[in-house]
XYZ file of C-alpha atoms in Angstrom:
548
model
C -10.752 193.116 93.024
C -7.975 193.314 90.410
C -8.690 197.013 89.791
C -7.649 197.717 93.407
C -4.327 195.919 93.100
C -0.999 197.207 91.897
C 1.041 195.231 89.381
C 3.327 193.072 91.495
C 6.401 194.500 89.797
C 5.483 197.936 91.250
C 5.103 196.495 94.754
C 8.485 194.807 94.355
C 10.213 197.905 92.982
C 9.195 199.962 96.028
C 11.274 197.612 98.182
C 14.256 197.382 95.860
C 13.434 194.103 94.097
C 14.499 194.085 90.460
C 12.197 192.732 87.764
C 14.808 190.107 86.866
C 14.467 188.767 90.436
C 10.787 187.962 89.887
C 9.154 184.969 88.201
C 5.620 186.041 87.360
C 2.428 184.065 87.965
C 0.220 186.594 86.223
C 0.220 190.349 86.966
C -0.332 190.129 90.743
C 1.796 187.202 91.964
C 5.469 186.344 91.597
C 8.059 183.916 92.846
C 11.214 185.475 94.304
C 14.201 184.093 92.430
C 17.275 182.734 94.257
C 19.315 185.556 92.705
C 17.551 187.949 95.106
C 18.645 185.943 98.136
C 22.201 185.770 96.819
C 22.285 189.539 96.335
C 20.790 190.277 99.740
C 23.207 187.893 101.478
C 25.853 190.529 100.801
C 23.878 193.211 102.639
C 25.041 194.009 106.149
C 21.760 195.394 107.496
C 19.043 193.118 108.889
C 15.623 194.359 109.885
C 13.845 193.760 113.170
C 11.443 190.855 113.670
C 7.946 190.871 115.175
C 6.080 187.666 116.035
C 2.266 187.743 116.080
C 0.571 185.101 118.232
C -2.705 184.929 120.183
C -4.684 183.781 123.179
C -6.586 180.493 122.932
C -9.053 181.046 120.070
C -12.728 180.433 119.690
C -13.570 177.963 116.871
C -13.980 180.894 114.443
C -10.538 182.373 115.179
C -9.723 185.833 116.495
C -8.379 187.660 113.452
C -4.689 187.016 114.007
C -3.895 187.040 110.292
C -5.997 190.177 109.814
C -4.136 191.863 112.680
C -0.707 190.837 111.387
C -1.518 192.297 107.955
C -2.984 195.450 109.517
C 0.075 195.919 111.726
C 2.450 195.666 108.773
C 0.351 198.135 106.768
C 0.276 200.489 109.761
C 4.047 200.369 110.113
C 4.353 201.433 106.487
C 1.872 204.242 107.146
C 4.036 205.666 109.966
C 7.129 205.584 107.777
C 8.631 202.217 108.765
C 9.221 199.881 105.842
C 7.519 196.603 106.730
C 6.750 193.269 105.081
C 4.306 190.718 106.469
C 5.193 187.027 106.063
C 2.423 184.439 106.230
C 1.643 180.804 105.561
C -0.213 179.663 102.485
C -3.782 178.546 103.275
C -4.517 174.826 103.099
C -7.604 173.767 101.152
C -8.697 171.549 104.040
C -9.544 174.389 106.455
C -10.667 176.672 103.597
C -13.480 174.235 102.731
C -13.804 172.977 106.295
C -14.183 175.106 109.395
C -12.628 178.485 108.625
C -13.216 179.381 105.000
C -10.625 181.733 103.490
C -7.418 182.482 105.385
C -6.130 185.683 103.823
C -7.263 188.204 106.412
C -10.489 190.120 106.036
C -12.181 193.406 105.273
C -9.685 196.245 104.799
C -6.789 194.056 105.944
C -6.175 191.291 103.422
C -3.498 189.824 101.208
C -4.375 189.880 97.526
C -5.460 188.305 95.207
C -7.310 186.590 98.059
C -9.224 184.003 96.023
C -6.092 182.774 94.236
C -4.074 182.647 97.468
C -6.861 180.723 99.243
C -7.112 178.163 96.452
C -4.262 176.782 94.330
C -2.023 179.878 94.558
C 1.305 179.063 92.826
C 1.032 175.302 93.289
C 3.426 174.908 96.220
C 1.148 172.623 98.266
C 0.474 170.560 95.145
C 4.244 170.140 94.701
C 4.640 169.059 98.337
C 1.751 166.606 97.956
C 3.226 165.121 94.780
C 6.739 164.791 96.215
C 5.328 163.137 99.347
C 3.245 160.658 97.371
C 6.095 159.877 94.970
C 8.110 158.751 97.976
C 5.157 156.690 99.229
C 4.849 155.013 95.830
C 8.581 154.284 95.766
C 8.363 152.638 99.179
C 5.652 150.213 98.088
C 7.352 149.610 94.756
C 10.615 148.779 96.531
C 8.822 146.186 98.644
C 7.058 144.772 95.573
C 10.353 144.482 93.677
C 12.083 142.359 96.306
C 12.600 144.637 99.305
C 16.405 144.824 99.121
C 16.467 147.228 102.083
C 14.473 144.772 104.242
C 11.815 147.351 105.144
C 9.530 145.973 107.839
C 6.055 146.515 106.371
C 4.658 146.818 109.884
C 6.978 149.750 110.616
C 6.558 152.022 107.608
C 6.387 155.564 108.977
C 5.622 157.412 105.732
C 1.986 158.188 104.906
C 0.319 159.451 101.779
C -1.170 162.967 101.880
C -3.927 165.023 100.283
C -4.755 168.722 100.730
C -8.267 168.142 101.984
C -10.080 167.328 105.226
C -11.242 163.726 104.687
C -11.698 161.567 107.779
C -12.475 158.465 105.689
C -8.777 158.318 104.720
C -7.429 158.223 108.273
C -7.077 154.431 108.279
C -7.082 152.459 105.017
C -5.834 149.210 103.485
C -3.812 149.374 100.265
C -2.517 146.751 97.844
C -5.733 144.734 97.612
C -6.634 142.704 94.530
C -3.744 140.323 94.174
C 0.037 140.401 93.840
C -0.057 142.574 90.734
C -1.454 145.402 92.887
C 1.315 145.318 95.466
C 1.624 144.091 99.023
C -1.549 144.446 101.074
C -0.980 146.463 104.214
C -2.585 149.053 106.465
C -1.853 152.655 105.578
C -3.270 156.145 106.171
C -3.490 159.613 104.692
C -2.444 162.821 106.435
C -3.365 166.312 105.288
C -0.657 167.661 102.961
C 0.567 170.394 105.289
C 1.318 167.713 107.912
C 3.851 166.122 105.561
C 7.429 166.278 106.757
C 8.254 167.633 103.309
C 6.251 170.783 104.112
C 8.302 171.261 107.275
C 11.526 170.595 105.354
C 10.540 173.122 102.677
C 9.921 175.784 105.327
C 13.150 175.115 107.229
C 15.565 174.749 104.296
C 18.048 177.597 103.901
C 18.528 176.987 100.170
C 18.132 174.295 97.523
C 21.125 172.249 98.678
C 19.891 172.325 102.257
C 16.492 171.175 100.949
C 18.101 168.152 99.297
C 20.170 167.371 102.405
C 17.056 167.460 104.584
C 15.030 165.336 102.153
C 17.807 162.741 102.228
C 17.611 162.465 106.035
C 13.874 161.769 106.190
C 13.226 158.384 107.799
C 10.453 156.451 106.058
C 10.491 153.301 108.156
C 12.605 150.673 109.865
C 13.883 147.153 109.414
C 12.858 144.419 111.823
C 16.095 145.185 113.687
C 15.150 148.873 114.061
C 17.588 150.199 111.484
C 16.166 153.435 110.021
C 15.545 153.562 106.265
C 15.818 157.007 104.668
C 14.627 158.657 101.473
C 18.264 158.623 100.365
C 18.344 154.825 100.751
C 15.421 154.648 98.310
C 17.199 156.994 95.851
C 14.167 159.291 95.918
C 15.865 162.588 96.769
C 16.631 163.833 93.261
C 13.120 163.335 91.945
C 11.519 164.908 95.008
C 13.850 167.892 94.745
C 12.927 168.300 91.087
C 9.246 168.418 91.996
C 10.034 171.102 94.581
C 12.328 173.254 92.434
C 9.782 176.077 92.137
C 7.991 175.464 95.439
C 11.143 176.367 97.367
C 10.955 179.928 96.024
C 8.927 182.295 98.272
C 5.837 184.006 96.825
C 5.405 187.787 96.679
C 1.900 189.288 96.760
C 0.468 192.483 98.248
C -1.719 193.671 101.078
C -4.933 195.609 100.520
C -2.871 198.807 100.850
C -0.309 197.787 98.241
C 2.488 196.877 100.669
C 4.483 193.646 100.225
C 3.489 190.285 101.663
C 5.602 187.147 101.319
C 3.592 183.930 101.583
C 5.444 180.632 101.643
C 4.735 177.230 103.167
C 1.920 176.179 105.433
C 2.680 173.769 108.309
C -0.025 173.670 110.996
C 0.982 174.789 114.496
C -0.962 172.048 116.280
C 0.817 169.214 114.439
C 4.044 170.852 113.209
C 5.986 174.091 113.796
C 3.291 176.356 112.385
C 4.893 179.226 110.522
C 6.035 180.269 107.050
C 9.461 179.509 105.616
C 12.743 180.686 107.047
C 13.657 181.828 103.535
C 10.625 184.148 103.465
C 11.545 185.637 106.832
C 15.180 186.194 105.903
C 14.254 187.875 102.624
C 11.788 190.146 104.405
C 14.346 191.021 107.071
C 16.848 192.018 104.386
C 14.304 194.123 102.485
C 12.376 195.813 105.309
C 12.997 197.603 108.578
C 10.411 195.479 110.424
C 9.163 192.020 109.430
C 5.808 190.894 110.854
C 5.347 187.105 111.011
C 2.278 185.221 112.180
C 2.599 181.877 113.945
C -0.348 179.490 114.069
C -2.887 179.232 116.873
C -1.958 180.488 120.345
C 1.204 181.274 122.305
C 1.668 177.759 123.686
C 1.631 176.305 120.153
C 2.874 178.496 117.295
C 4.365 181.076 119.650
C 6.396 178.565 121.647
C 7.586 176.747 118.539
C 8.634 179.950 116.805
C 10.691 181.149 119.766
C 12.139 177.798 120.842
C 12.684 176.241 117.430
C 12.157 178.369 114.307
C 14.232 181.406 115.208
C 16.944 179.155 116.671
C 17.045 177.092 113.474
C 16.975 180.214 111.306
C 19.521 181.993 113.523
C 17.535 185.213 113.874
C 16.124 187.114 116.829
C 12.552 188.116 117.662
C 12.537 191.746 118.777
C 8.915 191.971 119.929
C 5.823 189.792 120.312
C 2.247 190.882 119.604
C -0.403 188.861 121.425
C -3.815 189.113 119.737
C -6.991 188.657 121.734
C -10.677 189.588 121.484
C -13.516 190.224 123.880
C -15.364 187.199 122.531
C -12.372 184.895 123.126
C -11.940 186.090 126.692
C -15.665 185.738 127.448
C -15.714 182.296 125.811
C -12.893 181.169 128.099
C -14.689 182.833 131.001
C -17.697 180.575 130.578
C -20.007 182.506 128.254
C -21.933 180.417 125.737
C -20.990 180.515 122.061
C -24.275 182.186 121.163
C -23.837 184.960 123.755
C -20.292 186.182 123.103
C -21.483 189.460 121.580
C -23.416 190.357 124.733
C -21.917 192.491 127.487
C -20.772 190.172 130.261
C -18.224 191.643 132.651
C -18.245 188.553 134.854
C -17.273 186.204 132.024
C -14.729 188.696 130.708
C -12.962 188.931 134.062
C -12.924 185.142 134.392
C -11.435 184.970 130.907
C -8.497 187.090 132.042
C -7.066 183.854 133.454
C -6.485 182.624 129.908
C -5.046 185.974 128.817
C -2.694 186.052 131.802
C -1.265 182.638 130.988
C -0.486 183.656 127.406
C 1.138 186.871 128.612
C 3.274 184.848 131.032
C 4.179 182.405 128.256
C 5.610 185.100 126.013
C 7.264 187.020 128.846
C 9.114 183.800 129.727
C 11.205 184.298 126.568
C 12.393 187.736 127.750
C 11.125 189.577 124.645
C 8.999 192.777 124.762
C 5.270 192.037 124.563
C 2.385 194.178 123.282
C -1.253 193.022 123.420
C -3.546 193.778 120.466
C -7.273 193.702 121.225
C -8.897 193.056 117.851
C -12.041 195.170 117.640
C -15.429 193.870 116.505
C -18.435 196.167 115.864
C -20.423 194.671 118.752
C -17.668 195.366 121.305
C -18.565 197.314 124.442
C -16.378 200.316 125.335
C -16.349 199.501 129.061
C -15.213 195.943 128.384
C -12.460 197.118 126.034
C -11.198 199.596 128.625
C -11.219 196.864 131.259
C -8.984 194.639 129.118
C -6.497 197.469 128.531
C -6.413 198.233 132.260
C -5.956 194.567 133.167
C -3.057 194.098 130.743
C -1.335 197.125 132.304
C -1.491 195.341 135.666
C 0.461 192.491 134.055
C 3.383 194.769 133.096
C 2.378 195.051 129.445
C 0.513 197.474 127.216
C -2.654 196.757 125.258
C -4.073 198.625 122.267
C -7.481 198.270 120.681
C -7.030 197.942 116.920
C -9.479 197.712 114.028
C -7.710 196.278 110.982
C -10.845 194.728 109.496
C -12.730 198.006 109.134
C -9.900 200.540 108.943
C -6.903 198.628 107.597
C -3.528 200.073 108.550
C -5.165 203.250 109.877
C -6.876 201.138 112.545
C -3.557 199.764 113.831
C -1.347 202.865 113.976
C -1.257 203.200 117.776
C -0.333 199.532 117.996
C 2.318 199.992 115.295
C 3.999 202.903 117.098
C 4.249 200.920 120.323
C 5.486 197.774 118.559
C 8.088 199.690 116.560
C 9.412 201.242 119.767
C 9.436 197.844 121.500
C 11.594 196.340 118.763
C 14.379 198.783 119.662
C 14.939 197.391 123.186
C 17.828 195.154 122.142
C 16.319 192.154 123.954
C 17.328 188.669 122.830
C 15.119 185.578 122.820
C 15.821 183.265 125.746
C 14.671 179.707 124.846
C 13.099 177.729 127.680
C 14.978 174.513 126.887
C 18.235 173.324 125.350
C 18.107 170.829 122.447
C 20.727 168.698 124.189
C 18.406 167.906 127.072
C 16.783 164.468 127.247
C 13.542 164.162 125.271
C 11.298 163.743 128.363
C 12.863 166.802 129.989
C 12.158 168.900 126.871
C 8.557 167.652 126.688
C 7.999 168.280 130.377
C 9.520 171.766 130.262
C 7.145 172.815 127.481
C 4.102 171.166 129.081
C 4.728 172.644 132.526
C 5.895 176.119 131.550
C 3.694 176.748 128.500
C 0.545 174.731 129.244
C 0.590 174.808 133.053
C 0.551 171.005 133.384
C 1.093 169.378 136.768
C 2.079 165.926 135.518
C 3.187 164.300 132.268
C 2.244 160.678 131.589
C 3.756 158.455 128.909
C 2.063 155.467 127.335
C 4.059 152.284 126.900
C 4.333 153.089 123.178
C 5.656 156.594 123.878
C 8.346 155.205 126.171
C 9.375 152.680 123.509
C 9.489 155.467 120.928
C 11.759 157.597 123.123
C 14.017 154.627 123.873
C 14.467 153.954 120.146
C 15.161 157.630 119.389
C 17.808 157.610 122.104
C 19.444 154.482 120.688
C 19.542 155.950 117.170
C 21.028 159.256 118.302
C 18.006 161.450 117.590
C 17.534 162.519 121.192
C 19.286 165.892 120.715
C 16.688 167.191 118.237
C 14.132 169.847 119.123
C 10.715 168.748 120.378
C 7.450 169.710 118.678
C 4.314 168.868 120.649
C 1.155 168.016 118.708
C -1.970 168.804 120.709
C -5.370 170.452 120.489
C -5.370 174.210 119.786
C -8.668 174.653 121.627
C -7.212 174.562 125.131
C -3.985 175.294 126.953
C -4.105 171.626 127.951
C -4.341 168.504 125.781
C -8.083 168.300 126.500
C -10.027 170.341 123.931
C -12.908 170.839 126.363
C -10.800 172.369 129.140
C -11.350 176.094 128.593
C -9.926 179.080 130.438
C -6.725 178.339 132.336
C -6.786 174.684 133.385
C -4.909 173.836 136.567
C -3.611 170.651 138.189
C -4.016 168.613 134.998
C -2.088 165.821 133.326
C -0.672 165.842 129.817
C -0.706 162.389 128.220
C 1.987 161.611 125.639
C 0.582 158.876 123.400
C 3.512 158.425 120.997
C 6.648 160.159 119.793
C 7.710 160.065 116.157
C 10.716 161.272 114.225
C 10.999 164.017 111.601
C 14.741 163.774 111.010
C 14.774 165.903 107.863
C 12.958 168.712 109.640
C 15.202 168.366 112.669
C 12.647 167.592 115.351
C 10.720 164.826 117.086
C 6.944 165.103 117.531
C 5.257 164.203 120.808
C 1.575 163.476 120.173
C -0.584 164.426 123.138
C -4.278 163.728 123.553
C -6.670 163.209 120.668
C -4.929 164.883 117.752
C -5.612 164.007 114.128
C -3.050 164.395 111.350
C -5.986 164.145 108.934
C -8.803 166.505 109.986
C -12.429 165.887 109.133
C -15.076 168.252 107.838
C -17.489 169.769 110.406
C -21.237 169.182 110.350
C -21.719 172.280 108.184
C -18.478 172.768 106.230
C -17.614 176.136 104.737
C -17.761 174.409 101.328
C -21.568 174.469 101.542
C -21.568 178.283 101.381
C -18.934 178.815 98.672
C -20.031 179.463 95.107
C -19.003 181.090 91.822
C -21.366 182.518 89.194
C -21.137 182.557 85.405
C -19.264 185.894 85.496
C -16.617 184.508 87.852
C -17.849 186.301 90.982
C -16.987 184.269 94.088
C -19.137 184.215 97.206
C -18.687 182.635 100.622
C -14.897 182.252 100.432
C -13.794 185.364 102.340
């Protein structure tokens, strides 16, 4: 595929990035040096921002990344300078359920294989920094425990960038005193590390260090929080992250810029790329296109309520991606029959679409629906979706980024570009100063459609402690299943009159939020029965199969 790519310095030059502002990782990838951000800080102009989210997906996904890339390419085609900003794929999902996560067909970011795998090593750096802190915690206890860390209340887990359910609950320190203090522990997937969230939210290197210092790793028996700064771990972690904090520049399949940086999941964290990446793109382009993970009630809500408030930027338009197969799936059609014409299931699935439209309209930002085309789609069904969306005071456009690239998204691009000129401002649905339960309940009722919110005894104790320690004014991130609007993965369509159960609430002080865990949500995913890894291969000539 290298013969189809431009040298990254040419892609950069087209958008005014000097060669001295690049740190090369071969001919097709580069880090963006801090000198670029310092230069652009002096610029007065700031481009418009588009958020790409989706309806509740099928297990295979609905092509949200492909659509975001296609939209950005289409904007460039119609004469509007655009950059797409995306998250870096995690190896867990790449070898697990989804396979590659760099778009598809004629709408990809390149070099896809390198981006899907180790890329520029950012996730490795996050993993190493996280596990250094974990090692320093256990070493501190072994060496006398001067900080009086309660070993039953250590909140910091080790991480690995892989789906491995066997590591969800483990015992460490076995084999005698020379091997440390025996205790229960667990692994999370790397992108669930608070350090990944901190990396994506930091404004610059100093802000990164300040946020690392605030991370709470555990408590004393008297509930005093112990931070990474208390362990004197901040400097070493920052050193490990010195290159990872720099956003990565690559290109789309049409040679337009893409900035890929960070990778927090939207079902267990805030679910979008770094604020630094977005700000750079906004300074370089007329329109920045940013994808948020999963559907509107997860990545969409978190982007509008938290990310753009933290980053102090506006969202000028929202694109809601859906597909016929997703709507029919949520209308009751079986997984093996989603390609078949089924008007009854499609109409029932409009319930799910309507809720996601309402969710995004609640933030008072212009909304455009993108119906991602698949070759088996029926023309009558596509027309019915467009007509239905019009009845919900929005416009829908059928787009085909997979087969046609930017050309297949030009009608969508024209409408989105016009929508970004409305001057609308994001209206968050809650204030950070509200009580934690009120913030949780506002999100659950308004975004999910919940009727009641229940708290376990542990969740109530967690909230009480956060109140006592002064962390109650932080934003709330809800961790729940992405497979339903509710916290029950099996509840398809638009569930009504349901409860949301808050099992526990934990602190991410460095990131600036608290996480409410609802339903059965795993911070360490497992591989499916037939993982994507079984179909991935490379031959003696270096040709890769099964990854894309």
